[in-house]
Amino acid sequence: MPTTREREPARPAKFSARGVMAFFGDKRVLHGIDLDIPAGEVTAIIGPSGCGKSTFIRCLNRMHELIPGARFEGTIELDGSSIYGREIDPVLLRRRAGMVFQKPNPFPTMSIRDNVLAGLRLTGSLDKTRAEEVVEFALKSSALWDEVKDRLKQPGIGLSGGQQQRLCIARALAVEPEVLLMDEPCSSLDPVATARIEDLIHELKSRYTIAIVTHNMQQAARVSGRTAFFLQGELVEVGATDRIFTAPTDSRTEDYITGKFG
Amino acid sequence: MLTSTRRRLLRERLFVGLCASAVVIPLLVLALLVGHVALAGLGRIDWAFLSGYPSRRAATAGILPAMVGSLYMIAITAALALPVGVGAAIFLEEYGARSRLAAIIEVNIANLAGVPSIIYGMLGLGVFVRLMGFGRTLIAGAATMALLVLPVVIVSSREALRTVPYAMREACFGLGATKWQAIRQVVLPMAAPGILTGTILAVARAIGETAPLVVIGALAYVTFLPTSPTSQFTALPMQILNWVSRPQEAFVVNAAAGIVVLLITMLVLNLAAILLRNRLQKRVY
């Protein structure tokens, strides 16, 4: 069911959020979000700091509720079934929807190889005979293979910031998720490293559904097919990225993308 | 103007001098004590003393049973205190940190760390020696010592767990790990150096504790080596206490030599703690 804001026809929704409200203690930070994340596409979520965009994607893999005092209301469906149902194990959900964080966070006690395998090892689902295959697949998918293939045994923390972030993407991909949730993945990277991650997003979008939170509008314009604009915990506007950036219907969107605030 | 500057400088120097003397005076007193004991005891230490058994004649008395007893005891103490302490720390830090019960427990752990060791001795006597029927054995002594060091082990383990950034746990959860999987495979390995250092330092303190051993009734005159946790035993501080309380001058010399052995054992343990930490820290790149 498309919402009233939904003008452009979209692909089938991977995630479908309705009336999403998120709280920290008594403070409500999302005020009823209706938003679809279409399958096999990159959806960018933009907006100024504190608009709730990170909180929203953390509701999609139920990471939000891990914060003490945090609460969620509303419904979110993944492939048509609720992810907040009583019988749903959030741990299993998170294996279907991998996450890449703002700051690269490879495990400091592990080598590059072990970092890639960390997700499978943590969950006890590593097939040892397939380990090398998984490492190569994940590192090739994250465009890191050529740079690290000769030093897989070296510490992951010894890589540059951009390489570390691609290692974290490899780590997320090794678990074979269907969705990649990226929470400002380039905010701590230099422009060259950022460009590499953006190229990578282009390569990954054919295989994964991607939702990326960014405060960088140019980045949203470069990597995404659809853009959602959040402001103060509300979804102001969503649509095809080129339309949002050329012909926004809401004056607040226009003010934001033309740099009048934010 | 100039005079006031000079006065300020003078005051500054006075303050630095005070602080420096706060460092130097205790060190001097300590050096004096150690020097005094070493002077009296070092000459007495030889292979016969280290490998000998207690004797009625001071000249032939040795400390082997006490040394073995002490090492045996703290090994068991560490084996008991480490898992229980780390378990408690994980529960308080990772699972129950915000509940009221945890807050009450936390205050009480801090209080327990300040309870005099003789009280732990009474507890050990009541619970381990009598109630549980261990008797005056190694295991009773070690269990009592484990209780004594537990608060310190818990507090230092919690601190070590707290140094692991939340981002690490978050990364695990994002990969679909449960809390326990994250703790076991990522958080604990990262906190291990801190946990081990804290535990070894706490246990090294226990090797010098005398009061609980006196209360639970560890023997002072033992002519055999402990063979199992249920053996009767003596420990270095007990042996020293026994020798010090004798009237003959030669036994007092033995006591001084025993103190030197005890101090060296403690130093070795502390050194081991530092080496272990450095080794493990290298693994955490």
Coordinates of C-alpha atoms in Angstrom, one line a residue:
Chain A
M1 CA 0.0 0.0 0.0
P2 CA 1.7 3.2 -1.1
T3 CA 1.4 6.1 1.2
T4 CA 0.0 9.5 0.0
R5 CA 3.5 10.8 -0.2
E6 CA 4.5 8.0 -2.5
R7 CA 4.3 9.5 -6.0
E8 CA 6.7 7.5 -8.0
P9 CA 6.0 3.8 -8.5
A10 CA 8.7 1.8 -6.7
R11 CA 9.9 -1.7 -6.8
P12 CA 8.4 -4.1 -4.2
A13 CA 9.2 -3.0 -0.7
K14 CA 11.9 -4.9 1.1
F15 CA 11.3 -3.0 4.3
S16 CA 7.9 -1.4 4.9
A17 CA 7.6 0.9 7.9
R18 CA 4.3 2.3 9.1
G19 CA 3.7 4.7 11.9
V20 CA 7.2 4.2 13.3
M21 CA 7.7 6.1 16.6
A22 CA 10.9 5.8 18.5
F23 CA 11.6 7.0 22.0
F24 CA 14.6 7.6 24.2
G25 CA 13.1 7.5 27.7
D26 CA 10.2 9.9 27.5
K27 CA 11.6 11.8 24.5
R28 CA 10.0 10.9 21.2
V29 CA 12.5 11.2 18.4
L30 CA 10.4 9.7 15.5
H31 CA 6.9 10.9 15.1
G32 CA 5.2 8.3 13.0
I33 CA 7.3 7.5 9.9
D34 CA 5.7 5.7 6.9
L35 CA 8.5 4.7 4.5
D36 CA 9.3 1.8 2.2
I37 CA 12.8 0.7 1.4
P38 CA 12.4 -0.9 -2.1
A39 CA 14.3 -4.1 -2.9
G40 CA 17.4 -4.0 -4.9
E41 CA 17.9 -0.3 -4.8
V42 CA 19.8 2.3 -2.8
T43 CA 17.6 4.4 -0.6
A44 CA 19.3 7.5 1.0
I45 CA 18.0 9.0 4.1
I46 CA 19.1 12.6 4.5
G47 CA 18.4 15.4 7.0
P48 CA 20.2 17.6 9.5
S49 CA 21.8 16.2 12.7
G50 CA 19.3 15.0 15.2
C51 CA 16.5 14.5 12.7
G52 CA 16.2 10.8 13.6
K53 CA 17.6 9.3 10.4
S54 CA 20.1 7.0 12.3
T55 CA 17.4 6.0 14.8
F56 CA 15.1 5.1 11.9
I57 CA 17.5 2.6 10.3
R58 CA 18.4 1.3 13.7
C59 CA 14.7 0.4 14.1
L60 CA 15.0 -1.6 10.9
N61 CA 17.4 -4.2 12.4
R62 CA 16.1 -3.7 16.0
M63 CA 19.4 -2.1 17.2
H64 CA 17.5 0.9 18.6
E65 CA 15.9 -1.1 21.4
L66 CA 19.4 -2.2 22.7
I67 CA 20.0 1.3 24.1
P68 CA 18.8 1.4 27.7
G69 CA 15.5 3.3 27.9
A70 CA 14.9 3.1 24.2
R71 CA 11.4 2.1 22.9
F72 CA 9.7 1.5 19.6
E73 CA 6.1 1.8 18.4
G74 CA 4.6 1.1 15.0
T75 CA 5.1 -1.7 12.5
I76 CA 7.9 -2.6 10.2
E77 CA 7.7 -5.5 7.8
L78 CA 10.5 -7.3 6.1
D79 CA 9.3 -9.1 2.9
G80 CA 5.8 -8.7 4.1
S81 CA 6.1 -10.1 7.6
S82 CA 6.5 -8.1 10.8
I83 CA 9.9 -7.9 12.4
Y84 CA 8.5 -6.8 15.7
G85 CA 6.3 -9.9 16.2
R86 CA 6.6 -11.7 19.5
E87 CA 8.0 -14.8 17.8
I88 CA 10.7 -12.9 16.0
D89 CA 14.3 -13.3 17.2
P90 CA 16.0 -9.9 16.7
V91 CA 19.4 -11.8 16.5
L92 CA 18.2 -13.7 13.4
L93 CA 16.8 -10.5 11.9
R94 CA 20.2 -8.8 12.2
R95 CA 21.8 -11.6 10.2
R96 CA 19.4 -10.7 7.3
A97 CA 20.0 -7.0 7.7
G98 CA 23.7 -6.2 8.2
M99 CA 24.9 -2.9 9.5
V100 CA 27.9 -0.6 8.7
F101 CA 28.6 2.0 11.3
Q102 CA 29.7 5.6 11.3
K103 CA 33.2 4.9 12.6
P104 CA 35.0 1.9 11.2
N105 CA 35.0 -0.7 14.0
P106 CA 37.0 -3.8 13.1
F107 CA 37.7 -6.1 16.0
P108 CA 41.2 -5.1 17.3
T109 CA 42.1 -8.6 18.6
M110 CA 41.6 -10.1 15.1
S111 CA 43.5 -10.3 11.8
I112 CA 42.0 -9.1 8.6
R113 CA 40.9 -12.7 7.8
D114 CA 39.4 -13.2 11.2
N115 CA 37.5 -9.9 11.0
V116 CA 35.8 -11.0 7.8
L117 CA 34.9 -14.4 9.4
A118 CA 33.9 -12.8 12.7
G119 CA 30.2 -12.7 12.0
L120 CA 30.1 -16.4 11.1
R121 CA 32.4 -17.3 14.1
L122 CA 30.4 -15.3 16.6
T123 CA 27.2 -17.0 15.6
G124 CA 28.8 -20.4 15.4
S125 CA 27.8 -20.9 11.8
L126 CA 31.3 -21.0 10.2
D127 CA 31.9 -23.9 7.9
K128 CA 35.6 -24.3 8.1
T129 CA 36.0 -25.9 4.7
R130 CA 34.4 -22.8 3.2
A131 CA 36.3 -20.2 5.2
E132 CA 38.8 -19.2 2.5
E133 CA 36.1 -19.0 -0.1
V134 CA 34.0 -16.7 2.2
V135 CA 37.0 -14.5 2.9
E136 CA 37.8 -14.1 -0.8
F137 CA 34.2 -13.5 -1.7
A138 CA 33.6 -10.9 1.0
L139 CA 36.8 -9.0 0.4
K140 CA 36.3 -9.0 -3.4
S141 CA 32.7 -7.8 -2.9
S142 CA 34.0 -4.9 -0.7
A143 CA 36.8 -4.1 -3.2
L144 CA 39.5 -4.7 -0.6
W145 CA 40.8 -8.1 -1.9
D146 CA 43.7 -6.7 -4.1
E147 CA 45.0 -4.5 -1.3
V148 CA 45.0 -7.1 1.5
K149 CA 45.2 -10.6 -0.2
D150 CA 48.9 -10.9 0.7
R151 CA 48.5 -9.9 4.4
L152 CA 45.3 -11.6 5.6
K153 CA 47.0 -12.6 8.8
Q154 CA 47.8 -9.0 9.7
P155 CA 45.7 -7.0 12.2
G156 CA 42.6 -5.4 10.7
I157 CA 43.3 -2.3 12.8
G158 CA 46.5 -1.7 10.9
L159 CA 44.6 -0.7 7.7
S160 CA 43.8 2.9 6.8
G161 CA 40.4 4.3 7.8
G162 CA 38.9 3.8 4.4
Q163 CA 40.2 0.2 4.2
Q164 CA 38.9 -0.5 7.7
Q165 CA 35.5 0.6 6.6
R166 CA 35.6 -1.6 3.6
L167 CA 36.8 -4.4 5.9
C168 CA 33.7 -3.7 8.0
I169 CA 31.5 -3.9 4.9
A170 CA 33.2 -7.3 4.0
R171 CA 32.5 -8.5 7.6
A172 CA 28.8 -7.6 7.1
L173 CA 28.7 -9.2 3.7
A174 CA 30.3 -12.5 4.9
V175 CA 27.1 -13.2 6.9
E176 CA 25.2 -13.1 3.5
P177 CA 22.6 -10.5 4.5
E178 CA 19.8 -9.4 2.2
V179 CA 20.0 -5.8 3.3
L180 CA 22.8 -3.5 4.1
L181 CA 22.1 -0.7 6.5
M182 CA 24.8 2.0 6.4
D183 CA 24.8 4.6 9.1
E184 CA 26.9 7.5 7.7
P185 CA 29.6 5.1 6.6
C186 CA 31.8 7.9 5.1
S187 CA 31.6 10.5 7.8
S188 CA 35.0 9.8 9.2
L189 CA 36.7 9.2 5.9
D190 CA 38.7 11.5 3.5
P191 CA 37.3 12.3 0.0
V192 CA 39.3 9.6 -1.7
A193 CA 38.2 6.9 0.7
T194 CA 34.7 8.2 0.5
A195 CA 34.7 7.9 -3.3
R196 CA 35.9 4.3 -3.1
I197 CA 33.0 3.4 -0.7
E198 CA 30.5 5.2 -3.0
D199 CA 31.8 3.2 -6.0
L200 CA 31.4 0.1 -3.9
I201 CA 27.8 1.0 -3.1
H202 CA 27.2 1.2 -6.9
E203 CA 28.6 -2.3 -7.3
L204 CA 26.7 -3.8 -4.4
K205 CA 23.2 -2.4 -5.2
S206 CA 22.5 -5.1 -7.8
R207 CA 22.9 -7.8 -5.2
Y208 CA 21.7 -6.1 -2.0
T209 CA 19.0 -3.8 -0.8
I210 CA 20.8 -0.8 0.7
A211 CA 19.6 1.9 3.0
I212 CA 22.2 4.6 3.6
V213 CA 22.0 7.4 6.1
T214 CA 24.0 10.5 5.2
H215 CA 24.2 14.1 6.1
N216 CA 26.1 14.7 2.8
M217 CA 23.5 15.6 0.2
Q218 CA 25.9 15.2 -2.7
Q219 CA 26.6 11.7 -1.6
A220 CA 22.9 10.9 -1.5
A221 CA 22.6 12.4 -5.0
R222 CA 25.6 10.3 -6.2
V223 CA 24.7 6.9 -4.8
S224 CA 21.0 6.6 -4.3
G225 CA 18.0 5.9 -6.5
R226 CA 15.5 7.1 -3.9
T227 CA 15.9 9.7 -1.3
A228 CA 13.9 10.3 1.9
F229 CA 14.3 13.7 3.7
F230 CA 13.8 13.6 7.5
L231 CA 13.3 16.7 9.6
Q232 CA 12.8 16.8 13.4
G233 CA 11.7 13.2 13.5
E234 CA 9.3 13.4 10.6
L235 CA 9.5 12.2 7.0
V236 CA 9.1 15.4 5.0
E237 CA 9.4 13.9 1.5
V238 CA 10.4 10.8 -0.3
G239 CA 10.9 10.1 -4.0
A240 CA 13.3 9.4 -6.8
T241 CA 16.6 11.0 -6.0
D242 CA 16.8 13.1 -9.2
R243 CA 13.3 14.5 -8.6
I244 CA 14.0 15.3 -4.9
F245 CA 17.1 17.2 -5.9
T246 CA 15.6 19.0 -8.9
A247 CA 11.9 19.4 -8.1
P248 CA 11.1 19.0 -4.4
T249 CA 7.5 19.4 -3.6
D250 CA 8.0 20.5 -0.1
S251 CA 9.5 23.9 0.6
R252 CA 11.5 22.6 3.5
T253 CA 13.2 20.0 1.3
E254 CA 14.1 22.7 -1.1
D255 CA 15.4 24.9 1.7
Y256 CA 17.6 22.0 2.9
I257 CA 19.0 20.9 -0.4
T258 CA 19.7 24.4 -1.4
G259 CA 21.6 24.9 1.8
K260 CA 19.3 27.5 3.5
F261 CA 19.6 25.4 6.7
G262 CA 21.2 22.3 8.1
Chain B
M1 CA 56.1 43.6 41.3
L2 CA 59.4 41.8 41.4
T3 CA 59.1 40.9 45.0
S4 CA 55.7 39.4 44.5
T5 CA 57.0 37.3 41.6
R6 CA 59.8 36.0 43.8
R7 CA 57.3 35.2 46.6
R8 CA 55.1 33.3 44.1
L9 CA 58.1 31.3 42.9
L10 CA 59.1 30.6 46.4
R11 CA 55.6 29.3 47.2
E12 CA 55.7 27.2 44.1
R13 CA 58.9 25.6 45.1
L14 CA 57.7 25.0 48.6
F15 CA 54.7 23.1 47.3
V16 CA 56.8 21.0 44.9
G17 CA 59.1 20.2 47.8
L18 CA 56.2 19.1 49.9
C19 CA 54.9 16.8 47.2
A20 CA 58.3 15.4 46.6
S21 CA 58.8 14.6 50.3
A22 CA 55.4 12.9 50.3
V23 CA 57.0 10.5 47.8
V24 CA 60.5 10.3 49.3
I25 CA 59.6 9.8 53.0
P26 CA 57.5 6.7 52.6
L27 CA 60.0 5.2 50.2
L28 CA 62.8 5.9 52.7
V29 CA 60.9 4.2 55.5
L30 CA 60.2 1.2 53.3
A31 CA 63.8 1.0 52.1
L32 CA 64.9 1.2 55.7
L33 CA 62.6 -1.7 56.7
V34 CA 63.5 -3.9 53.7
G35 CA 67.2 -3.1 54.2
H36 CA 67.0 -3.9 57.9
V37 CA 65.3 -7.3 57.2
A38 CA 67.6 -8.1 54.3
L39 CA 70.7 -7.3 56.4
A40 CA 69.4 -9.7 59.1
G41 CA 68.1 -12.4 56.8
L42 CA 70.0 -12.5 53.6
G43 CA 73.0 -14.2 55.1
R44 CA 70.7 -17.0 56.3
I45 CA 69.3 -17.8 52.9
D46 CA 71.0 -20.8 51.3
W47 CA 69.9 -23.9 49.5
A48 CA 69.6 -25.8 52.8
F49 CA 67.2 -23.1 54.1
L50 CA 65.1 -23.1 51.0
S51 CA 64.9 -26.9 50.7
G52 CA 64.8 -27.7 54.4
Y53 CA 61.9 -28.6 56.7
P54 CA 61.2 -26.9 60.1
S55 CA 63.3 -28.0 63.0
R56 CA 63.6 -27.4 66.7
R57 CA 67.1 -26.3 66.0
A58 CA 67.2 -22.9 64.2
A59 CA 70.3 -23.6 62.3
T60 CA 68.8 -26.6 60.5
A61 CA 65.3 -25.2 60.0
G62 CA 64.1 -24.6 56.5
I63 CA 61.0 -23.2 54.8
L64 CA 60.2 -25.6 52.0
P65 CA 56.8 -26.7 53.3
A66 CA 55.8 -23.1 53.9
M67 CA 56.8 -22.1 50.4
V68 CA 55.1 -25.0 48.7
G69 CA 52.1 -24.4 50.9
S70 CA 51.9 -20.8 50.0
L71 CA 52.3 -21.4 46.2
Y72 CA 49.8 -24.3 46.3
M73 CA 47.3 -22.1 48.3
I74 CA 47.4 -19.1 46.0
A75 CA 47.2 -21.3 42.9
I76 CA 43.9 -22.7 44.2
T77 CA 42.9 -19.2 45.4
A78 CA 43.4 -17.9 41.8
A79 CA 41.5 -20.9 40.3
L80 CA 38.6 -20.1 42.6
A81 CA 38.6 -16.3 42.5
L82 CA 39.1 -15.8 38.8
P83 CA 36.0 -17.6 37.4
V84 CA 33.7 -16.4 40.1
G85 CA 35.1 -12.8 40.0
V86 CA 34.9 -12.6 36.2
G87 CA 31.4 -14.1 36.2
A88 CA 30.2 -11.6 38.8
A89 CA 31.8 -8.7 36.9
I90 CA 30.2 -9.8 33.6
F91 CA 26.8 -10.1 35.3
L92 CA 27.1 -6.7 36.9
E93 CA 28.7 -4.9 34.0
E94 CA 27.0 -6.4 31.0
Y95 CA 23.6 -7.7 32.2
G96 CA 22.4 -6.2 35.5
A97 CA 24.2 -2.8 35.5
R98 CA 21.0 -0.8 35.7
S99 CA 18.9 -2.8 38.1
R100 CA 18.4 -1.7 41.7
L101 CA 19.7 -5.0 43.0
A102 CA 22.9 -4.5 41.0
A103 CA 23.4 -1.1 42.6
I104 CA 23.0 -2.5 46.1
I105 CA 25.4 -5.4 45.2
E106 CA 27.9 -2.9 43.9
V107 CA 28.0 -0.8 47.1
N108 CA 28.4 -4.0 49.1
I109 CA 31.2 -5.2 47.0
A110 CA 33.0 -1.9 47.6
N111 CA 32.4 -2.4 51.3
L112 CA 33.6 -6.0 51.3
A113 CA 36.9 -4.9 49.8
G114 CA 37.4 -2.9 53.0
V115 CA 36.5 -5.6 55.5
P116 CA 39.5 -6.6 57.7
S117 CA 41.0 -9.9 56.7
I118 CA 40.6 -11.4 60.1
I119 CA 36.8 -11.2 59.6
Y120 CA 37.3 -13.3 56.5
G121 CA 39.2 -15.7 58.6
M122 CA 36.3 -16.0 61.0
L123 CA 34.0 -16.6 58.0
G124 CA 36.4 -19.2 56.6
L125 CA 36.6 -21.0 60.0
G126 CA 32.8 -21.0 60.3
V127 CA 31.9 -21.9 56.8
F128 CA 34.7 -23.9 55.2
V129 CA 36.5 -25.5 58.2
R130 CA 33.5 -26.4 60.3
L131 CA 30.2 -26.2 58.3
M132 CA 31.5 -27.7 55.1
G133 CA 33.9 -29.9 57.1
F134 CA 37.0 -29.2 55.1
G135 CA 39.0 -29.0 58.3
R136 CA 42.3 -27.1 58.6
T137 CA 43.2 -27.9 55.0
L138 CA 44.7 -26.2 52.0
I139 CA 41.3 -25.9 50.3
A140 CA 39.8 -24.2 53.4
G141 CA 42.6 -21.7 53.4
A142 CA 42.5 -21.1 49.7
A143 CA 38.7 -20.7 49.7
T144 CA 39.0 -18.2 52.5
M145 CA 41.6 -16.3 50.6
A146 CA 39.5 -16.4 47.5
L147 CA 36.7 -14.7 49.4
L148 CA 39.1 -12.2 50.6
V149 CA 40.4 -11.2 47.1
L150 CA 37.1 -11.6 45.3
P151 CA 35.9 -8.0 45.8
V152 CA 39.2 -6.7 44.3
V153 CA 39.0 -9.2 41.4
I154 CA 35.4 -8.2 40.7
V155 CA 36.1 -4.5 40.8
S156 CA 39.2 -4.7 38.5
S157 CA 37.4 -7.0 36.1
R158 CA 34.5 -4.6 35.8
E159 CA 37.0 -1.8 35.1
A160 CA 38.6 -3.9 32.4
L161 CA 35.2 -4.7 30.8
R162 CA 34.3 -1.1 30.9
T163 CA 37.4 -0.1 28.8
V164 CA 36.0 -2.1 25.8
P165 CA 34.1 0.4 23.7
Y166 CA 30.4 0.0 23.2
A167 CA 31.1 0.1 19.4
M168 CA 32.7 -3.3 19.7
R169 CA 29.5 -4.8 21.2
E170 CA 27.4 -3.0 18.7
A171 CA 29.5 -4.4 15.8
C172 CA 28.8 -7.9 17.2
F173 CA 25.1 -7.3 17.5
G174 CA 25.0 -5.9 14.0
L175 CA 26.4 -9.2 12.8
G176 CA 23.6 -11.1 14.5
A177 CA 25.5 -12.2 17.6
T178 CA 23.8 -12.7 20.9
K179 CA 25.0 -10.9 24.0
W180 CA 26.9 -13.9 25.3
Q181 CA 28.5 -14.5 21.9
A182 CA 29.7 -10.9 21.8
I183 CA 31.0 -11.1 25.4
R184 CA 32.8 -14.4 25.0
Q185 CA 34.5 -13.8 21.6
V186 CA 35.1 -10.1 21.5
V187 CA 34.6 -8.3 24.8
L188 CA 36.4 -10.8 27.1
P189 CA 39.5 -11.2 24.9
M190 CA 39.8 -7.4 24.8
A191 CA 39.4 -7.1 28.5
A192 CA 41.7 -10.1 29.3
P193 CA 44.9 -8.2 30.0
G194 CA 43.2 -6.0 32.6
I195 CA 41.3 -8.8 34.2
L196 CA 44.5 -11.0 34.6
T197 CA 46.6 -8.1 35.9
G198 CA 44.0 -7.3 38.5
T199 CA 43.6 -10.9 39.5
I200 CA 47.3 -11.5 39.9
L201 CA 47.9 -8.4 41.9
A202 CA 45.0 -9.3 44.2
V203 CA 46.2 -12.9 44.6
A204 CA 49.8 -11.6 45.2
R205 CA 48.4 -9.7 48.2
A206 CA 46.8 -12.8 49.5
I207 CA 50.1 -14.6 49.7
G208 CA 51.2 -12.2 52.5
E209 CA 47.9 -12.4 54.5
T210 CA 48.4 -14.0 57.9
A211 CA 45.3 -13.2 60.0
P212 CA 42.8 -15.4 58.1
L213 CA 45.3 -18.3 58.3
V214 CA 45.8 -17.9 62.0
V215 CA 42.0 -17.9 62.5
I216 CA 41.3 -20.9 60.4
G217 CA 44.1 -22.6 62.2
A218 CA 46.7 -23.4 59.5
L219 CA 49.6 -25.3 61.2
A220 CA 52.9 -23.6 61.9
Y221 CA 55.1 -26.6 62.3
V222 CA 54.7 -28.8 59.3
T223 CA 57.3 -31.4 58.4
F224 CA 55.7 -32.7 55.2
L225 CA 54.7 -31.2 51.8
P226 CA 51.0 -30.7 51.0
T227 CA 50.1 -33.4 48.5
S228 CA 46.5 -32.5 47.7
P229 CA 44.0 -29.7 48.4
T230 CA 42.8 -31.7 51.5
S231 CA 46.3 -31.8 53.0
Q232 CA 47.0 -29.9 56.1
F233 CA 49.4 -27.1 55.4
T234 CA 51.4 -24.1 56.5
A235 CA 52.2 -20.9 54.6
L236 CA 55.1 -18.5 54.6
P237 CA 53.4 -15.9 56.9
M238 CA 52.5 -18.6 59.4
Q239 CA 56.1 -19.9 59.4
I240 CA 57.4 -16.4 59.9
L241 CA 55.0 -15.7 62.7
N242 CA 56.0 -18.9 64.4
W243 CA 59.7 -18.0 64.2
V244 CA 59.3 -14.4 65.3
S245 CA 57.4 -15.5 68.4
R246 CA 60.3 -17.6 69.6
P247 CA 62.7 -16.2 72.2
Q248 CA 65.9 -17.5 70.5
E249 CA 67.9 -15.0 68.5
A250 CA 68.6 -17.5 65.8
F251 CA 64.9 -18.1 65.0
V252 CA 64.5 -14.3 64.6
V253 CA 67.2 -14.5 61.9
N254 CA 65.2 -17.3 60.3
A255 CA 62.1 -15.1 60.4
A256 CA 64.0 -12.3 58.6
A257 CA 65.2 -14.8 56.0
G258 CA 61.6 -16.0 55.6
I259 CA 60.4 -12.4 55.1
V260 CA 63.0 -11.9 52.3
V261 CA 61.7 -15.1 50.6
L262 CA 58.1 -13.9 50.9
L263 CA 58.9 -10.5 49.5
I264 CA 60.8 -12.0 46.6
T265 CA 57.9 -14.4 45.9
M266 CA 55.5 -11.4 45.8
L267 CA 57.8 -9.4 43.5
V268 CA 58.0 -12.4 41.1
L269 CA 54.2 -12.6 41.0
N270 CA 53.9 -8.9 40.3
L271 CA 56.5 -9.1 37.6
A272 CA 54.6 -12.1 36.1
A273 CA 51.5 -9.9 36.1
I274 CA 53.2 -7.1 34.3
L275 CA 54.8 -9.5 31.7
L276 CA 51.5 -11.2 31.1
R277 CA 49.7 -7.9 30.6
N278 CA 52.4 -6.7 28.1
R279 CA 52.2 -9.9 26.2
L280 CA 48.5 -9.9 25.9
Q281 CA 48.3 -6.2 25.1
K282 CA 50.6 -6.9 22.1
R283 CA 47.9 -9.2 20.9
V284 CA 45.3 -6.5 21.1
Y285 CA 46.8 -4.5 18.2

